[in-house]
Structure formats: C-alpha cells, structure tokens
XYZ file of N, CA, C and O in Angstrom:
384
model
N -8.517 -24.141 -62.507
C -7.450 -22.706 -61.859
C -6.805 -23.306 -60.684
O -5.172 -22.818 -60.603
N -7.141 -23.427 -59.379
C -6.237 -24.064 -58.692
C -5.381 -25.102 -58.655
O -4.490 -24.849 -58.087
N -5.747 -26.083 -59.208
C -4.562 -26.846 -59.852
C -3.643 -26.001 -60.407
O -2.381 -26.714 -60.433
N -4.018 -25.539 -61.692
C -2.626 -24.240 -61.374
C -2.332 -23.567 -60.994
O -0.416 -23.378 -60.872
N -2.334 -23.024 -59.560
C -1.719 -22.989 -58.617
C -1.033 -23.724 -57.651
O -0.081 -23.615 -57.333
N -1.834 -24.250 -57.646
C -0.830 -25.920 -56.265
C -0.307 -26.270 -56.980
O 0.896 -26.987 -56.194
N 0.240 -26.428 -57.816
C 1.349 -27.381 -58.614
C 2.753 -26.926 -58.535
O 3.537 -27.466 -57.814
N 2.364 -25.716 -58.610
C 3.661 -25.012 -58.685
C 4.093 -24.346 -57.158
O 5.693 -24.441 -57.197
N 3.397 -24.375 -56.217
C 3.187 -23.923 -55.198
C 4.080 -25.058 -54.204
O 4.980 -25.011 -53.653
N 3.902 -26.234 -54.712
C 3.978 -27.314 -53.656
C 5.647 -28.041 -54.381
O 6.107 -27.669 -53.414
N 5.736 -27.528 -55.897
C 7.017 -28.044 -56.141
C 7.708 -27.078 -55.872
O 9.056 -26.858 -54.860
N 7.353 -25.769 -55.664
C 8.681 -24.588 -55.258
C 8.613 -25.087 -53.759
O 9.583 -24.908 -52.771
N 7.632 -25.427 -52.683
C 7.745 -25.170 -51.797
C 8.700 -26.820 -51.508
O 9.743 -26.720 -50.041
N 8.748 -27.372 -51.785
C 9.336 -29.036 -52.024
C 10.667 -28.761 -52.184
O 11.775 -29.541 -51.922
N 10.918 -27.851 -52.965
C 12.464 -27.146 -53.764
C 13.027 -26.382 -52.301
O 14.482 -26.611 -52.090
N 12.213 -25.760 -51.880
C 12.980 -25.060 -50.630
C 12.846 -25.603 -49.491
O 13.677 -25.255 -48.296
N 12.245 -26.401 -48.920
C 11.793 -27.052 -47.911
C 13.654 -27.388 -47.152
O 13.977 -27.012 -46.112
N 14.422 -28.574 -47.963
C 15.424 -28.589 -47.643
C 16.669 -27.582 -47.285
O 17.597 -27.743 -46.179
N 16.298 -26.247 -47.810
C 17.180 -25.097 -48.206
C 17.009 -24.835 -46.905
O 17.937 -24.660 -45.736
N 16.201 -24.238 -46.602
C 15.764 -23.650 -45.031
C 16.302 -24.777 -43.889
O 16.937 -24.189 -43.143
N 15.654 -25.942 -43.955
C 16.634 -27.032 -42.989
C 18.060 -26.870 -42.643
O 18.101 -26.973 -41.314
N 18.617 -27.129 -43.689
C 20.267 -26.801 -43.842
C 20.991 -25.704 -42.973
O 21.534 -25.904 -42.129
N 20.326 -24.289 -43.669
C 19.977 -23.004 -42.541
C 19.623 -23.067 -41.558
O 20.288 -22.284 -40.894
N 19.163 -23.499 -41.199
C 18.318 -23.280 -39.982
C 19.024 -24.317 -39.139
O 19.823 -23.646 -37.614
N 19.898 -25.187 -39.376
C 19.964 -26.479 -38.589
C 22.151 -25.943 -38.417
O 22.283 -25.954 -37.064
N 22.583 -25.139 -39.331
C 23.917 -24.538 -39.318
C 24.269 -23.714 -38.301
O 25.205 -23.215 -37.754
N 23.058 -22.679 -38.153
C 23.158 -21.919 -37.039
C 23.867 -21.919 -36.333
O 24.774 -21.170 -35.274
N 23.473 -22.859 -35.052
C 23.759 -23.029 -33.776
C 24.978 -23.074 -33.409
O 25.787 -23.081 -32.616
N 25.378 -23.823 -34.307
C 26.923 -24.705 -34.361
C 28.205 -23.539 -34.045
O 29.136 -23.460 -33.950
N 27.763 -21.958 -35.496
C 28.484 -21.241 -35.374
C 28.679 -20.850 -33.977
O 29.515 -19.414 -33.724
N 27.610 -20.613 -32.870
C 28.249 -20.083 -31.601
C 29.099 -20.138 -31.006
O 29.240 -21.752 -31.041
N 29.822 -19.779 -30.252
C 31.092 -20.027 -29.383
C 30.398 -20.714 -28.153
O 29.324 -21.025 -27.846
N 31.393 -22.163 -27.759
C 31.158 -23.095 -26.501
C 30.202 -21.653 -25.804
O 29.110 -22.686 -24.993
N 30.795 -20.637 -25.087
C 30.223 -19.983 -23.726
C 28.809 -19.420 -24.457
O 28.157 -19.392 -23.681
N 28.590 -18.773 -25.245
C 27.065 -18.399 -25.924
C 26.071 -19.833 -25.936
O 24.875 -19.511 -25.778
N 26.857 -20.999 -25.853
C 25.710 -21.938 -26.463
C 25.137 -22.504 -24.743
O 24.204 -22.786 -24.879
N 26.284 -22.472 -23.983
C 26.109 -23.006 -22.300
C 25.018 -21.747 -22.403
O 23.967 -22.103 -21.555
N 25.555 -20.668 -22.476
C 24.379 -19.283 -21.907
C 23.279 -19.661 -22.473
O 21.633 -19.661 -21.995
N 22.899 -20.442 -23.609
C 21.640 -20.055 -24.405
C 20.645 -21.272 -23.678
O 19.820 -21.547 -23.893
N 21.865 -22.596 -23.597
C 20.936 -23.327 -23.315
C 20.776 -23.105 -21.364
O 19.235 -23.924 -21.254
N 21.129 -22.515 -21.150
C 20.841 -22.585 -19.761
C 19.716 -21.617 -19.802
O 18.624 -21.421 -19.179
N 19.294 -20.564 -20.526
C 18.307 -19.685 -20.820
C 16.981 -20.592 -21.402
O 16.032 -20.547 -20.578
N 16.991 -21.758 -22.115
C 16.159 -22.410 -22.298
C 15.335 -22.972 -21.521
O 14.587 -23.301 -21.068
N 16.316 -23.620 -20.306
C 16.383 -24.287 -19.431
C 15.380 -23.441 -18.133
O 14.774 -24.301 -17.806
N 15.726 -21.934 -17.999
C 15.132 -21.555 -17.094
C 13.659 -20.903 -17.506
O 12.923 -21.130 -16.677
N 13.996 -20.596 -19.119
C 12.088 -20.551 -19.846
C 11.361 -21.667 -19.415
O 10.434 -21.688 -18.784
N 12.056 -22.670 -20.077
C 10.972 -24.352 -19.403
C 10.249 -23.774 -17.788
O 9.453 -24.633 -17.974
N 11.396 -23.841 -17.196
C 11.154 -23.961 -15.558
C 9.511 -22.899 -15.298
O 8.971 -22.927 -14.676
N 10.227 -21.867 -15.851
C 9.234 -20.455 -15.584
C 7.663 -21.352 -16.491
O 6.563 -20.791 -15.654
N 7.908 -21.592 -17.446
C 6.058 -22.176 -17.895
C 5.855 -23.644 -17.333
O 5.014 -23.109 -16.933
N 6.590 -24.179 -16.523
C 6.029 -25.178 -15.821
C 5.693 -24.256 -14.722
O 4.331 -24.726 -13.955
N 6.228 -23.795 -13.962
C 6.035 -22.549 -12.895
C 4.321 -22.342 -13.392
O 3.260 -21.917 -12.545
N 4.310 -21.225 -14.537
C 3.032 -20.909 -15.174
C 1.774 -21.711 -15.010
O 0.898 -21.073 -14.539
N 2.211 -22.602 -15.587
C 1.018 -23.709 -15.905
C 0.641 -24.098 -14.473
O -0.893 -24.472 -14.334
N 1.428 -24.066 -13.492
C 0.827 -25.030 -12.499
C 0.548 -24.001 -11.307
O -0.969 -24.023 -11.070
N 1.071 -22.607 -11.585
C -0.013 -21.575 -11.012
C -1.389 -21.091 -11.931
O -2.516 -20.763 -11.116
N -1.328 -21.431 -12.811
C -2.381 -20.991 -13.749
C -3.958 -22.203 -14.328
O -4.744 -22.208 -14.185
N -3.321 -23.434 -13.485
C -3.995 -24.687 -14.235
C -4.837 -24.926 -14.836
O -5.402 -25.164 -15.902
N -2.779 -25.219 -15.589
C -3.264 -24.836 -17.277
C -2.726 -26.843 -17.286
O -3.766 -27.370 -16.822
N -2.830 -26.936 -18.538
C -3.529 -28.134 -18.954
C -2.642 -29.179 -18.314
O -1.492 -29.171 -17.465
N -3.457 -31.049 -17.574
C -3.017 -31.636 -16.892
C -1.433 -32.803 -17.619
O -1.983 -32.802 -18.789
N -0.709 -33.029 -16.582
C 0.142 -33.704 -17.347
C -0.713 -35.140 -17.268
O -1.410 -35.492 -16.188
N -0.507 -35.992 -17.921
C -0.980 -37.452 -18.249
C -0.931 -38.190 -17.011
O -1.609 -38.727 -15.802
N 0.400 -38.259 -16.397
C 0.670 -38.514 -14.834
C -0.450 -38.486 -14.038
O -0.685 -38.865 -12.364
N -0.644 -36.866 -13.650
C -1.808 -36.359 -13.086
C -3.232 -36.729 -13.156
O -3.605 -36.451 -11.970
N -3.747 -37.604 -14.058
C -4.624 -38.058 -14.143
C -5.160 -39.489 -13.452
O -3.974 -39.801 -13.533
N -5.835 -39.620 -12.508
C -6.297 -40.474 -11.582
C -6.210 -41.545 -12.192
O -6.920 -41.644 -13.387
N -5.981 -43.081 -11.998
C -5.600 -44.450 -12.549
C -7.922 -44.761 -13.292
O -7.187 -45.191 -14.374
N -8.284 -44.238 -12.436
C -10.030 -44.360 -13.002
C -9.986 -43.624 -14.318
O -10.615 -44.472 -15.388
N -9.842 -42.566 -14.254
C -10.168 -41.509 -15.544
C -9.148 -41.841 -16.464
O -9.757 -42.286 -17.713
N -7.171 -41.895 -16.244
C -7.386 -42.840 -17.813
C -7.609 -43.931 -18.301
O -7.741 -43.856 -19.417
N -8.467 -44.889 -17.437
C -8.400 -46.394 -17.811
C -10.192 -46.192 -18.637
O -9.730 -46.058 -20.128
N -10.856 -45.047 -17.813
C -12.095 -44.226 -18.706
C -11.606 -43.828 -20.304
O -12.152 -43.953 -21.206
N -10.594 -42.909 -20.127
C -10.229 -42.173 -21.436
C -9.325 -43.164 -22.340
O -9.904 -43.048 -23.625
N -8.625 -43.936 -21.690
C -8.401 -45.283 -23.068
C -9.397 -46.334 -23.411
O -9.087 -46.488 -24.960
N -10.449 -46.210 -22.876
C -11.572 -47.358 -23.215
C -12.494 -45.901 -24.395
O -12.683 -47.151 -25.777
N -12.334 -45.214 -24.066
C -13.505 -44.242 -25.542
C -12.249 -44.198 -26.426
O -13.002 -44.074 -27.787
N -11.043 -43.517 -26.157
C -10.211 -44.138 -27.538
C -10.425 -45.154 -27.907
O -10.086 -44.884 -29.639
N -10.592 -46.102 -27.683
C -10.174 -47.286 -28.244
C -11.829 -47.788 -28.619
O -12.028 -47.628 -29.615
N -12.728 -47.043 -28.708
C -13.990 -47.317 -28.884
C -14.569 -46.382 -29.817
O -14.686 -47.090 -30.956
N -13.762 -45.308 -29.973
C -13.682 -44.173 -31.094
C -12.631 -44.505 -32.798
O -13.346 -44.719 -33.630
N -11.262 -45.621 -31.759
C -10.290 -46.027 -32.787
C -11.579 -47.021 -33.778
O -11.281 -47.605 -35.155
N -12.166 -47.839 -32.864
C -12.870 -48.770 -33.493
C -13.575 -48.475 -34.620
O -14.040 -48.936 -35.113
N -14.837 -47.626 -33.684
C -15.759 -47.238 -34.612
C -15.245 -46.349 -36.345
O -15.605 -46.542 -36.795
N -14.003 -45.903 -36.390
C -13.411 -45.118 -37.397
C -12.767 -46.450 -38.555
O -13.057 -46.113 -39.865
N -12.439 -47.136 -37.527
C -11.672 -48.286 -38.496
C -12.999 -49.306 -39.275
O -12.675 -49.578 -40.146
N -14.207 -49.253 -38.446
C -15.309 -49.960 -39.097
C -16.041 -48.891 -40.779
O -15.820 -49.577 -41.673
N -15.878 -47.523 -40.272
C -16.510 -46.476 -41.029
C -15.628 -46.565 -42.175
O -16.067 -46.900 -43.652
N -14.370 -47.146 -42.130
C -13.376 -47.243 -43.526
C -13.340 -48.359 -44.167
O -13.280 -48.083 -45.549
N -13.495 -49.430 -43.262
C -14.006 -50.534 -43.785
C -15.066 -50.674 -44.983
O -15.123 -51.124 -46.026
N -15.567 -49.959 -44.380
C -17.363 -49.810 -44.686
C -17.152 -48.964 -46.478
O -18.554 -48.867 -47.622
N -16.511 -48.031 -46.197
C -16.555 -46.824 -47.288
C -17.471 -45.769 -47.324
O -17.453 -45.037 -47.695
N -18.139 -45.713 -45.883
C -18.635 -44.716 -45.340
C -17.742 -43.904 -44.750
O -16.681 -44.119 -43.671
N -17.437 -42.670 -45.041
C -16.774 -41.516 -44.513
C -17.791 -40.462 -44.141
O -18.406 -39.853 -45.555
N -17.484 -39.579 -43.213
C -18.171 -38.041 -43.189
C -17.026 -36.616 -44.293
O -18.107 -36.110 -44.601
N -16.178 -37.145 -44.434
C -15.569 -36.141 -45.859
C -16.075 -36.515 -46.522
O -15.908 -37.125 -47.612
C-alpha cells in the first residue's frame, strides 16, 4: 500500500522540483537595481542584528571561539566515532 503512494509522490516531486527552482531563481532579477540594493542592505542589517542577538543571548558558539584544547578533544572524539562507524559498516552490523 505504501509503495503505491510513495512512487507517484516521488515522481511528482521529481517533476515539480526543477520548476520551483527556476521560478524562485528568476524573481530577484525582476527587481530594479535600486530595490535589489535596498534588499541587500536589509539583509545585511538582519544578519548584523542576528549576530548581536546571539552574542547577547549566549547563542551557539562559533568554532573560532572554542579554546584550542577543546577543539582538539572534539576532533579526536569525532575521529573515534567515525572509526567505530566504519568498523560497524565493514562488519555488517548496523543499528538501523
């Protein structure tokens, strides 16, 4: 039953995906140069406000803000996890 619904849905999405991308891509070109400039300025202001908000609220830290020792430890942990996942993949054991 699920296959009967899944296949037509995937086909429809596959056909409509490129159409949506083309439609969305061409809209900004229709704007006059002054409006495009204005929109870029508004986006810069928005990004600046977002940065300030994160700084004030103690939002997610940037990678550069993490002390070198913590970065090194995190890299080692990630490497260990990747190695374990690769071993499990080769042995044929998977959690899924």
